[in-house]
Tab-separated table of C-alpha atoms in Angstrom:
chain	number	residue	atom	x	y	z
A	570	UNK	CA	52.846	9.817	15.371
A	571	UNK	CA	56.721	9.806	15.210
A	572	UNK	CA	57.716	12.319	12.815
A	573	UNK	CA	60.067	11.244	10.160
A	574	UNK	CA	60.545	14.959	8.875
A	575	UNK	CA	64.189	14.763	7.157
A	576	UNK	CA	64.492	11.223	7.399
A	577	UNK	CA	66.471	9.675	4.073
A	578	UNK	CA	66.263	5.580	2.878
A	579	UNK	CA	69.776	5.529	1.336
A	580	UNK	CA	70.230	2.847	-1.457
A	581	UNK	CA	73.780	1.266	-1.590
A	582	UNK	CA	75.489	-0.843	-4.205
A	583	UNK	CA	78.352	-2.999	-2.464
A	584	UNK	CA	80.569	-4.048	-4.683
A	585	UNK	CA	82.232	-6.742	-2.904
A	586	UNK	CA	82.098	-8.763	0.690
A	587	UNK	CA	84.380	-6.114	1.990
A	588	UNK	CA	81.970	-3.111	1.470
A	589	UNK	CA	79.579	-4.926	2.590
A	590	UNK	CA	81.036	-5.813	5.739
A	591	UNK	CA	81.932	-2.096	6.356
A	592	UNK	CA	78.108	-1.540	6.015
A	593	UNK	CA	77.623	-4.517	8.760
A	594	UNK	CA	79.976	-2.429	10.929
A	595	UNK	CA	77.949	0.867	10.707
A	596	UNK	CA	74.908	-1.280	11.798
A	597	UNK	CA	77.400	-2.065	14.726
A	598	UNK	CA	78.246	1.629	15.134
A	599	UNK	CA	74.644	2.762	15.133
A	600	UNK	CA	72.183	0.245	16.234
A	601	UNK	CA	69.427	2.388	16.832
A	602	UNK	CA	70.413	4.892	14.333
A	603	UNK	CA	70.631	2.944	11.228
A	604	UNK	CA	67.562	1.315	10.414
A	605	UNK	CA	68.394	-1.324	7.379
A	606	UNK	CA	65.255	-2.269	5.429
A	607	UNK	CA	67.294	-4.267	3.334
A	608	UNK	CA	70.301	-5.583	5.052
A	609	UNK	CA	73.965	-6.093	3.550
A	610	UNK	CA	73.276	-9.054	2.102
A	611	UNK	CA	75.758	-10.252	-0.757
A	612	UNK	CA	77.081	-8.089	-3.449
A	613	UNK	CA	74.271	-8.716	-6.093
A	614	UNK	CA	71.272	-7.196	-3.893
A	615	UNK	CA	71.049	-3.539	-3.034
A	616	UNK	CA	71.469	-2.608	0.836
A	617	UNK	CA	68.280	-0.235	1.351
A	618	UNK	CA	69.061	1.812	4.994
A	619	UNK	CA	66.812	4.620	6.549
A	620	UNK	CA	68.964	7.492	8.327
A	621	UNK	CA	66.997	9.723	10.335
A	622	UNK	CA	67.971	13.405	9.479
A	623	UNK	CA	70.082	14.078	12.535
A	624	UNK	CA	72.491	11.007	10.806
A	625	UNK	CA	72.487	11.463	7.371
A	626	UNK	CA	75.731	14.403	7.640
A	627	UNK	CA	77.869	11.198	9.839
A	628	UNK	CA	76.505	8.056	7.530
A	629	UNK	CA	76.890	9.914	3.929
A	630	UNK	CA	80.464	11.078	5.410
A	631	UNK	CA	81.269	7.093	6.412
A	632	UNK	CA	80.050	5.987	3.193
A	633	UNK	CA	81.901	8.180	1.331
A	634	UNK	CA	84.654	7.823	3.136
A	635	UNK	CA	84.907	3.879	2.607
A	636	UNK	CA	84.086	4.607	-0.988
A	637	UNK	CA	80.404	3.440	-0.822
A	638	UNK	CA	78.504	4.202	-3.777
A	639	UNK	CA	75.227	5.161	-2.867
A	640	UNK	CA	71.834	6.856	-4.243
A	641	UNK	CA	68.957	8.572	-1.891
A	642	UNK	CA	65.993	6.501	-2.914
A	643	UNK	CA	63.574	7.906	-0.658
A	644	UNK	CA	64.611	11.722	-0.374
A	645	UNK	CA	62.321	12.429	2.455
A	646	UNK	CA	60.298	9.748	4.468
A	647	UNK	CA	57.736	12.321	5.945
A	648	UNK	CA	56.414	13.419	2.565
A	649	UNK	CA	55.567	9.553	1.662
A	650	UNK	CA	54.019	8.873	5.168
A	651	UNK	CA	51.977	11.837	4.800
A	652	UNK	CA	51.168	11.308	1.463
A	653	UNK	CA	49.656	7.785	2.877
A	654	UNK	CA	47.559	9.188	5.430
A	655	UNK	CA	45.926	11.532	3.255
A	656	UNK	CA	44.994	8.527	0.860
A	657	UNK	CA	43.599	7.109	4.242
A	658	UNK	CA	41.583	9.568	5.054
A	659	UNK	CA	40.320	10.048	1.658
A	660	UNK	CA	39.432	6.745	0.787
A	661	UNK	CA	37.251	6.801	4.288
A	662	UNK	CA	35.623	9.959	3.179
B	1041	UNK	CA	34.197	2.061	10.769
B	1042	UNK	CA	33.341	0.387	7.220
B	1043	UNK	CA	30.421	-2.089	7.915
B	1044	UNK	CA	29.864	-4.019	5.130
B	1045	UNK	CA	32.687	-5.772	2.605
B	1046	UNK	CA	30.989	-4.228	-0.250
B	1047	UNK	CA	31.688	-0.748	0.833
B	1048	UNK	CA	35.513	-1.786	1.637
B	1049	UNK	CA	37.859	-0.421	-0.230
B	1050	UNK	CA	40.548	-3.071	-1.020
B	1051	UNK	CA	42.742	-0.774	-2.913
B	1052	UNK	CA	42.925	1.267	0.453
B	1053	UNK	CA	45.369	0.390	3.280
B	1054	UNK	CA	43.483	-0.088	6.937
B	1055	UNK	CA	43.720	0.366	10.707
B	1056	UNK	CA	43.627	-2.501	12.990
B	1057	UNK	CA	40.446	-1.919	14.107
B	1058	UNK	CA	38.744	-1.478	10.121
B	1059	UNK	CA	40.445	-4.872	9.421
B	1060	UNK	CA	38.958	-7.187	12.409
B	1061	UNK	CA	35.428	-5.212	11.861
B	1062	UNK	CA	35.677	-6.526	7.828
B	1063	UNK	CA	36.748	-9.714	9.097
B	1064	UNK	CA	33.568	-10.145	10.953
B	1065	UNK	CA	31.360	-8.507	8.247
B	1066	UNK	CA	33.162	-11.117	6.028
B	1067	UNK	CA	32.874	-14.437	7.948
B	1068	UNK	CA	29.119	-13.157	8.087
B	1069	UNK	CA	28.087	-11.979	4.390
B	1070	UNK	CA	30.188	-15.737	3.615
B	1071	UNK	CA	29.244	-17.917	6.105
B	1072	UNK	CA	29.022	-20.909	4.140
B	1073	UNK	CA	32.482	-21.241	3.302
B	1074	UNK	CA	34.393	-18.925	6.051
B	1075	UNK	CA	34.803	-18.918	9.524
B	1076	UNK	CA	36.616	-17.008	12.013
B	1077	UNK	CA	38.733	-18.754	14.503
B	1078	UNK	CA	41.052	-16.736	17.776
B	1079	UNK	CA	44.167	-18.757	17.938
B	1080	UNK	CA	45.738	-16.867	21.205
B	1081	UNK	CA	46.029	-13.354	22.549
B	1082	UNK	CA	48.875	-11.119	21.565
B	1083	UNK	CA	51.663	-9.664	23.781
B	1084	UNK	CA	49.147	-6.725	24.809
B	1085	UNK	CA	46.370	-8.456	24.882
B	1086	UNK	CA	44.336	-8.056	21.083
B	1087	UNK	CA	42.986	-11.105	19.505
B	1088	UNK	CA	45.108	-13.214	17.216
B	1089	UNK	CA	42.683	-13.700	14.428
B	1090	UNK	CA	42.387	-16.628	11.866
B	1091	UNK	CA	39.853	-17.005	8.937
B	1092	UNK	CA	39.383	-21.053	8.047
B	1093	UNK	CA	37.933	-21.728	4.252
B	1094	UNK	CA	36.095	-24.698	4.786
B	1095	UNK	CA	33.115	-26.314	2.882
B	1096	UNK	CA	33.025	-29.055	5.621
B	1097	UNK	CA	34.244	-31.902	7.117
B	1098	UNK	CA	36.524	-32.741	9.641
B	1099	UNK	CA	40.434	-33.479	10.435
B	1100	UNK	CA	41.022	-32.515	6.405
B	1101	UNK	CA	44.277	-31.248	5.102
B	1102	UNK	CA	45.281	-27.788	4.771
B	1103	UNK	CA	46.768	-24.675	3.794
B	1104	UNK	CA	48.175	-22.128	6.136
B	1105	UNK	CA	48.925	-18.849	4.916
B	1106	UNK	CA	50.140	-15.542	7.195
B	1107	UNK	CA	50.731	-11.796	6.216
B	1108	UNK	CA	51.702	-8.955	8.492
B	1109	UNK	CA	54.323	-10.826	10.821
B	1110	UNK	CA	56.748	-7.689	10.464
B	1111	UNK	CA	53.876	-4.447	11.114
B	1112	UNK	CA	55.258	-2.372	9.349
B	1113	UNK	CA	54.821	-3.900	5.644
B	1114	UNK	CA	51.476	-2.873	5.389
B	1115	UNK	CA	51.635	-4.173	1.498
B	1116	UNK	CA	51.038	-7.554	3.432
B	1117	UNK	CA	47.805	-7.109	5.438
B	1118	UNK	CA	46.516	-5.761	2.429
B	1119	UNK	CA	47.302	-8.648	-0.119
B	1120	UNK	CA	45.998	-11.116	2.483
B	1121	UNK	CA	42.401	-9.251	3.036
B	1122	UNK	CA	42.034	-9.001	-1.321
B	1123	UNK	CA	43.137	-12.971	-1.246
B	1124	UNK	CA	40.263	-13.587	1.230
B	1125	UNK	CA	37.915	-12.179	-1.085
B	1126	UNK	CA	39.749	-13.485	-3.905
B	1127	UNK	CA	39.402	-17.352	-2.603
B	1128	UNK	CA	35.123	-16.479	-1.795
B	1129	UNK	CA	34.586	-14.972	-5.624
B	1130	UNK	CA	36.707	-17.632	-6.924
B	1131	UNK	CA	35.405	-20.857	-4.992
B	1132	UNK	CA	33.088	-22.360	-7.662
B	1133	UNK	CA	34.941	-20.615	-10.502
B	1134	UNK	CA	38.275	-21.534	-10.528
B	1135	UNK	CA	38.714	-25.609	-10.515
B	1136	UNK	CA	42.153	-25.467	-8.702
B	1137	UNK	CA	40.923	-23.906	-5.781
B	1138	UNK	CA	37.204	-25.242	-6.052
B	1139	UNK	CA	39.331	-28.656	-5.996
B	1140	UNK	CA	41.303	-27.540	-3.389
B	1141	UNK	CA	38.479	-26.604	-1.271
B	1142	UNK	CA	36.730	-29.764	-1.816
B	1143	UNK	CA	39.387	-31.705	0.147
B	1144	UNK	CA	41.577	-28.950	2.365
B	1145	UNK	CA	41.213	-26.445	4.088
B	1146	UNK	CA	42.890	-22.585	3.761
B	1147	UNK	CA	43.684	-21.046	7.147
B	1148	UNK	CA	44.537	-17.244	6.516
B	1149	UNK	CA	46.263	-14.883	9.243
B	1150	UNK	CA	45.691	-11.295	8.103
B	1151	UNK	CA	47.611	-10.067	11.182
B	1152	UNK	CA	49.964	-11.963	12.698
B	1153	UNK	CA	51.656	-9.000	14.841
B	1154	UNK	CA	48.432	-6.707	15.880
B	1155	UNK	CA	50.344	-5.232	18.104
B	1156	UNK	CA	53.044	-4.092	16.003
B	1157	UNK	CA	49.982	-3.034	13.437
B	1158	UNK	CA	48.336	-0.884	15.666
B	1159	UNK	CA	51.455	0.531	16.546
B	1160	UNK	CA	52.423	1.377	13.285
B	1161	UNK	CA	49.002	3.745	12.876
B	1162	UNK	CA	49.409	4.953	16.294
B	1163	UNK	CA	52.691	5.826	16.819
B	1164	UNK	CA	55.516	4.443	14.487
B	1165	UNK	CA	54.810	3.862	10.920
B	1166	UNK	CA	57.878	2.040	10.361
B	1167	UNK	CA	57.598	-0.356	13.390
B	1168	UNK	CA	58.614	-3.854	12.606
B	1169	UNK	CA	58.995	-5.826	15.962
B	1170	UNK	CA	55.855	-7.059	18.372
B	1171	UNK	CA	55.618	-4.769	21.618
B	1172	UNK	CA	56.343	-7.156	24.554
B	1173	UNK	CA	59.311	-5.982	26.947
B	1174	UNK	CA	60.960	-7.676	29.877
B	1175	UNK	CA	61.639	-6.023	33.086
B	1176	UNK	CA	64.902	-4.563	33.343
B	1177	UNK	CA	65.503	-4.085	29.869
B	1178	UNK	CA	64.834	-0.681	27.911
B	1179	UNK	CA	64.099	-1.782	24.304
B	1180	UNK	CA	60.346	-3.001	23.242
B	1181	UNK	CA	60.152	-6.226	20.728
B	1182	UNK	CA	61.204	-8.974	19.381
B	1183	UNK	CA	61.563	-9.627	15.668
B	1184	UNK	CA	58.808	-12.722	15.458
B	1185	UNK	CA	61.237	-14.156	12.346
B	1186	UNK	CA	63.916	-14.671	14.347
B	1187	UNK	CA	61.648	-16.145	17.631
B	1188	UNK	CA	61.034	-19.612	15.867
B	1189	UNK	CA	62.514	-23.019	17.260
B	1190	UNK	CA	64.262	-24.158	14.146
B	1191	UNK	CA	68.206	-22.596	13.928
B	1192	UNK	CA	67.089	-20.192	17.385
B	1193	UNK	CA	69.870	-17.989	18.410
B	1194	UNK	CA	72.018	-18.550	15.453
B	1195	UNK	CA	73.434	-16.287	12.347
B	1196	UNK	CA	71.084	-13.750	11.316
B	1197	UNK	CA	69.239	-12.821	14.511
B	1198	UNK	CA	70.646	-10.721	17.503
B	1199	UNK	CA	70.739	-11.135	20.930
B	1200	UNK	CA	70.657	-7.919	21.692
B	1201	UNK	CA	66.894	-6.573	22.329
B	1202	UNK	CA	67.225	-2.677	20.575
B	1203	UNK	CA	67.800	-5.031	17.600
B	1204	UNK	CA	65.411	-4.904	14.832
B	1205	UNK	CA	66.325	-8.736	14.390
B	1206	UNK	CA	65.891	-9.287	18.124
B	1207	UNK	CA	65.067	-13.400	18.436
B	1208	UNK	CA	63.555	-13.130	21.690
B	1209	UNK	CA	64.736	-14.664	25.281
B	1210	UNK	CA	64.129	-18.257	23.972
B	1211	UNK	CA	62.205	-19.966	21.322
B	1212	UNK	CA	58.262	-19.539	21.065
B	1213	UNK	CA	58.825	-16.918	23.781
B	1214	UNK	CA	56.334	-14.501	21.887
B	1215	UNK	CA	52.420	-14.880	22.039
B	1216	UNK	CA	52.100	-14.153	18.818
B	1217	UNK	CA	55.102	-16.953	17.317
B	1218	UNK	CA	53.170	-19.309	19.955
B	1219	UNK	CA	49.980	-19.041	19.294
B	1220	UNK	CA	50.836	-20.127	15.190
B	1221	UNK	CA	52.910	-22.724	16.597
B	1222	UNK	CA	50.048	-24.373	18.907
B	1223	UNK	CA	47.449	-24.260	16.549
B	1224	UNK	CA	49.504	-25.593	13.617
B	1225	UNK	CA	50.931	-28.378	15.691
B	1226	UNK	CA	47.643	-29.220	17.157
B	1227	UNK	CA	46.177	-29.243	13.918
B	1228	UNK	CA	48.426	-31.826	12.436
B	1229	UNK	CA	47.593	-31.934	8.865
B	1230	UNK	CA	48.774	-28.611	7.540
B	1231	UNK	CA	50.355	-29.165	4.407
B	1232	UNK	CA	51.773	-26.233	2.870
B	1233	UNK	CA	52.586	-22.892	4.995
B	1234	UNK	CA	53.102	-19.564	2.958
B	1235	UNK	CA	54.610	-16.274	4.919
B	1236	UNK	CA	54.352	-13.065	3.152
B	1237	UNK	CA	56.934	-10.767	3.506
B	1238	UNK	CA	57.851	-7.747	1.705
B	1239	UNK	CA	59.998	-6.281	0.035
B	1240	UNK	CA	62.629	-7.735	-2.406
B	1241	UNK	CA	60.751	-9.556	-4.955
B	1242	UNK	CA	61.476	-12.839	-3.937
B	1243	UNK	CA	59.983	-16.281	-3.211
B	1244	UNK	CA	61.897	-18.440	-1.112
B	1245	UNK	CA	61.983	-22.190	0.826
B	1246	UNK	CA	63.757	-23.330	3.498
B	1247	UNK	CA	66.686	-23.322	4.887
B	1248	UNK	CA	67.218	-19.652	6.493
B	1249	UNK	CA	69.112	-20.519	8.857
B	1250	UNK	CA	71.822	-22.958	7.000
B	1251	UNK	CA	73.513	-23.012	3.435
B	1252	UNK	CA	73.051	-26.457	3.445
B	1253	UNK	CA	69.847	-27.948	0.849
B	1254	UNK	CA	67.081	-29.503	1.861
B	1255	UNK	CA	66.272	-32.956	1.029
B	1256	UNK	CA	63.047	-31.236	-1.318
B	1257	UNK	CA	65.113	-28.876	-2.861
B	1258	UNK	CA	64.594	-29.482	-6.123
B	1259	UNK	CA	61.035	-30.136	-6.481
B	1260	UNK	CA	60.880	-26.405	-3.919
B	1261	UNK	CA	62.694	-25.271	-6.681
B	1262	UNK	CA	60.947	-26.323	-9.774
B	1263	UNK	CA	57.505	-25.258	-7.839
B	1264	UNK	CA	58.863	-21.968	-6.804
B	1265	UNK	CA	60.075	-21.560	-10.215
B	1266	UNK	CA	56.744	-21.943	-11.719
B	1267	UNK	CA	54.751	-20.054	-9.109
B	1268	UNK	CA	57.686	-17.203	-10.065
B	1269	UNK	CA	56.456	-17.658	-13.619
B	1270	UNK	CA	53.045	-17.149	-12.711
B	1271	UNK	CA	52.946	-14.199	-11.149
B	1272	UNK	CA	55.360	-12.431	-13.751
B	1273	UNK	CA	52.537	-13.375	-16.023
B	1274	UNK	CA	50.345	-10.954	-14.650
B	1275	UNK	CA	51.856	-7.934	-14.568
B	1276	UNK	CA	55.464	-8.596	-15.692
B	1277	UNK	CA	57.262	-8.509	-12.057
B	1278	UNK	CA	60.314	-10.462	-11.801
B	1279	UNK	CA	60.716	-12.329	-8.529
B	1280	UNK	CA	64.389	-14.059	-7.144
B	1281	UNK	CA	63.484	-17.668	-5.604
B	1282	UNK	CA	65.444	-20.229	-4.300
B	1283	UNK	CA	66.337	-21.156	-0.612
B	1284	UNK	CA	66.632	-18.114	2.052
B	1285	UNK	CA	69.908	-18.085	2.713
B	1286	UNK	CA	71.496	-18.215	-1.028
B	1287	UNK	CA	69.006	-16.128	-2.234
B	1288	UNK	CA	68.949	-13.243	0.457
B	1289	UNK	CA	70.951	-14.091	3.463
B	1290	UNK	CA	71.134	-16.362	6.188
B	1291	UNK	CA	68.251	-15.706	8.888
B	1292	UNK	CA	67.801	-17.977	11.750
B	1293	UNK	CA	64.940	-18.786	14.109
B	1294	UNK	CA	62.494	-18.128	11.050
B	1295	UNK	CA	58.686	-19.423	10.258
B	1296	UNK	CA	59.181	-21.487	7.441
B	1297	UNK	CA	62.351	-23.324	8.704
B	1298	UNK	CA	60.224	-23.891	11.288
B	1299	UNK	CA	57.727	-24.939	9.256
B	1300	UNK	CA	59.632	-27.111	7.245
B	1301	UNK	CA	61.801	-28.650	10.105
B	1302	UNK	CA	57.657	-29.702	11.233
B	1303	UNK	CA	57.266	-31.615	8.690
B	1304	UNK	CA	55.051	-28.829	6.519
B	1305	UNK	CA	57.007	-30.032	3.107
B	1306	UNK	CA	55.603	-27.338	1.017
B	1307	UNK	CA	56.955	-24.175	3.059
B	1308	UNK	CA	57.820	-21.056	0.755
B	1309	UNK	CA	58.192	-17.477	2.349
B	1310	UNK	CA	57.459	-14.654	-0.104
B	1311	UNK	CA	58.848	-10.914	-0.462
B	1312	UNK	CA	56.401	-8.744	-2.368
B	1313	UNK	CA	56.836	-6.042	-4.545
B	1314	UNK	CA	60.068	-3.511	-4.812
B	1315	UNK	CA	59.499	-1.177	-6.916
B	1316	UNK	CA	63.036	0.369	-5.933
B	1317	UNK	CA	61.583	3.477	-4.814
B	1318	UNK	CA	59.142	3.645	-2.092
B	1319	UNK	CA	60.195	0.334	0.329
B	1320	UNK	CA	57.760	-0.280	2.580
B	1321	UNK	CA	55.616	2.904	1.851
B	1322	UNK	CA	54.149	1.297	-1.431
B	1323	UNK	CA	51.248	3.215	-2.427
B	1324	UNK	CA	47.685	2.088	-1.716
B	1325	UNK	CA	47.551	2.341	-5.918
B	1326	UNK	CA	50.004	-1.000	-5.923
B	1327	UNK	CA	47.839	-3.047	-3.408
B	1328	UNK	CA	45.442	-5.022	-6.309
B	1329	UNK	CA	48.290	-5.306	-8.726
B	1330	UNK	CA	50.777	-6.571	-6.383
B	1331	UNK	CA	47.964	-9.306	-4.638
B	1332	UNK	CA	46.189	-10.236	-8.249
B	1333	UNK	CA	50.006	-11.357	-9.035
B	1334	UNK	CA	50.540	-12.798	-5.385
B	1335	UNK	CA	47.474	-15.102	-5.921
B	1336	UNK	CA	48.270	-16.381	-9.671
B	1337	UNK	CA	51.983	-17.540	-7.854
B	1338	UNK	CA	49.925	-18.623	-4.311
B	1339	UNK	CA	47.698	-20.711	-6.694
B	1340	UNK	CA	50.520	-22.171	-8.262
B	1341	UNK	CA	51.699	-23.780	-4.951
B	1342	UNK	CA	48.344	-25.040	-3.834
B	1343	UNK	CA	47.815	-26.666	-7.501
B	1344	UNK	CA	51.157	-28.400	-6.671
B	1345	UNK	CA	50.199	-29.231	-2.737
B	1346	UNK	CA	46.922	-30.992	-3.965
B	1347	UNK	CA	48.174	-32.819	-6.469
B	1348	UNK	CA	51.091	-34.050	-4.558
B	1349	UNK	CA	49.789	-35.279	-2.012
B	1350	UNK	CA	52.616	-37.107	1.132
């Protein structure tokens, strides 16, 4: 299994069309870096992106940079994804 | 593997392989009312797998209904395998879908992307694409909402194939978008199609793939409205609804535009839960709440698509 050790989903509150298109151009930037689970959409829905670990230093910097308001909403992805497999396993047992 | 439904545990997410061995304990503890159909073969080769409600009869109307197109939202798979067993322990009970039954048909797809399933327990939890790849090119998939005929090609896919909204070389190019595609348009009579999704806490209608209403906007509205309504009554969850692209952004080459563009009138896509902290990793202790509510808001469209009849 891929290991996801590190990994961050990033929650982001756009506050207009222009923020959100600088988030469209990191997708551009990154394409197989920047995962979006919930894409820049419009202003009123919150852009939900996982950054693996080797990332997160480069996209918080970006998002900072642009003035991105952001919030880590899942702080590390390998906790929850082991977290699940144990449930797995114990609901087999 | 778990051999008999009564020893499943539906509050428990499940491999590929756990899933098509309750399917077949299923269609045999029920086989009065359910059967199991194979609609096509996926890119590497598993069975695309369809359970029909039927209590009889032939060339009826019906309900098609698919979780699991995107692998990785596992909250899906699981929501579709408790409404299977929600529509057996219900038939008989509850008049809307005992009435439903009496004249339709429900066609439920627990897995539309095995591939992409399997893969997700095997190698890549958070895989969202199917697995076929074309020679020459280095990136696997193509997102199977973007590989539909209706809007192909246009805003809100890529055509660029390490993507994660990769819509494919052409339309229907994917087994898996085909094989739906065949067997609804050979069928002929389907008259509502439902796509679960997750997650963003929405219920949506066509169009994805253009701003512009449909000409059953406002009675997609009202319904989705209500069936919104519903399913808040359960457990209190607030849903969005309204069309795809005013209500989360413009997506083209999608299953319901597809749908609707077919002629399926009644074609809603749904996102399940958010609970704005876990995305697609909702825990296992979620699945019943979030798929009791699912139902109330699924029944809510069939009570609508049997009683408006076109």
């Amino acid at each position: 299994q891929m290991n996801f050790t590190g990994d961050q989903v990033l929650r982001i509150l756009a506050q207009n069309e222009m923020q959100l298109s600088l988030l469209r151009d990191l997708e551009g930037l990154k394409p197989q870096k920047v995962d979006f689970w919930r894409g820049p959409a419009r202003p009123s829905l919150p852009v939900d992106m996982r950054v693996p670990f080797s990332e997160l230093k480069d996209v918080k910097d970006y998002l900072e940079s642009h003035g991105l308001a952001y919030s880590v909403m899942i702080e590390d992805i390998q906790v929850l994804l082991d977290q699940e497999r144990e449930a797995m396993a114990k609901s087999r047992r | 593997l778990e051999r008999s439904t009564s020893s499943f545990s539906y509050s428990s997410y499940h491999t590929l392989e756990e899933i098509y061995s309750w399917i077949d304990s299923f269609v045999t503890e029920h086989a009065d009312l359910v059967s199991k159909i194979q609609i096509g073969h996926s890119f590497e080769n598993r069975p695309i797998l369809v359970l029909k409600f039927s209590t009889g009869g032939s060339e009826r109307q019906a309900i098609w209904i698919d979780t699991g197109i995107h692998s990785r939202e596992w909250i899906t798979h699981a929501t579709g395998i408790w409404i299977a067993k929600q529509i057996v322990s219900d038939h008989g009970k509850d008049y809307i879908l005992t009435s439903l039954l009496n004249t339709m048909d429900i066609f439920l797809e627990i897995v539309s992307n095995p591939d992409g399933f399997a893969f997700t327990h095997s190698m890549n939890r958070l895989w969202r694409k199917n697995k076929s790849n074309q020679p020459g090119i280095a990136c696997i998939g193509v997102d199977l909402n973007r590989n539909w005929r209706s809007g192909f090609g246009g805003n809100g896919s890529k055509d660029n194939p390490c993507s994660e909204t990769y819509h494919g070389p052409y339309p229907h190019s994917e087994p898996e978008v085909s094989a739906i595609a065949n067997f609804i348009t050979a069928h002929g009579n389907i008259k509502a199609l439902i796509s679960i999704h997750s997650y963003s806490q929405m219920l949506m209608y066509p169009y994805g793939h253009s701003l512009e209403p449909i000409s059953n906007q406002e009675e997609l509205y009202n319904l989705a409205k209500r069936a919104v309504q519903a399913l808040y009554e359960v457990h209190g969850i607030k849903y969005l609804y309204g069309s795809i692209s005013t209500t989360l952004y413009v997506a083209s080459g999608i299953t319901v535009d597809w749908a609707y563009d077919s002629g399926i009138k009644y074609s809603f896509s749904f996102e399940l839960r958010d609970t704005g902290r876990y995305g697609f990793l909702l825990p296992a202790t979620q699945i019943i709440p979030t798929a009791q509510e699912t139902w109330m808001a699924i029944r809510t469209i069939l009570k609508h698509t049997l009683r408006h009849p076109y």
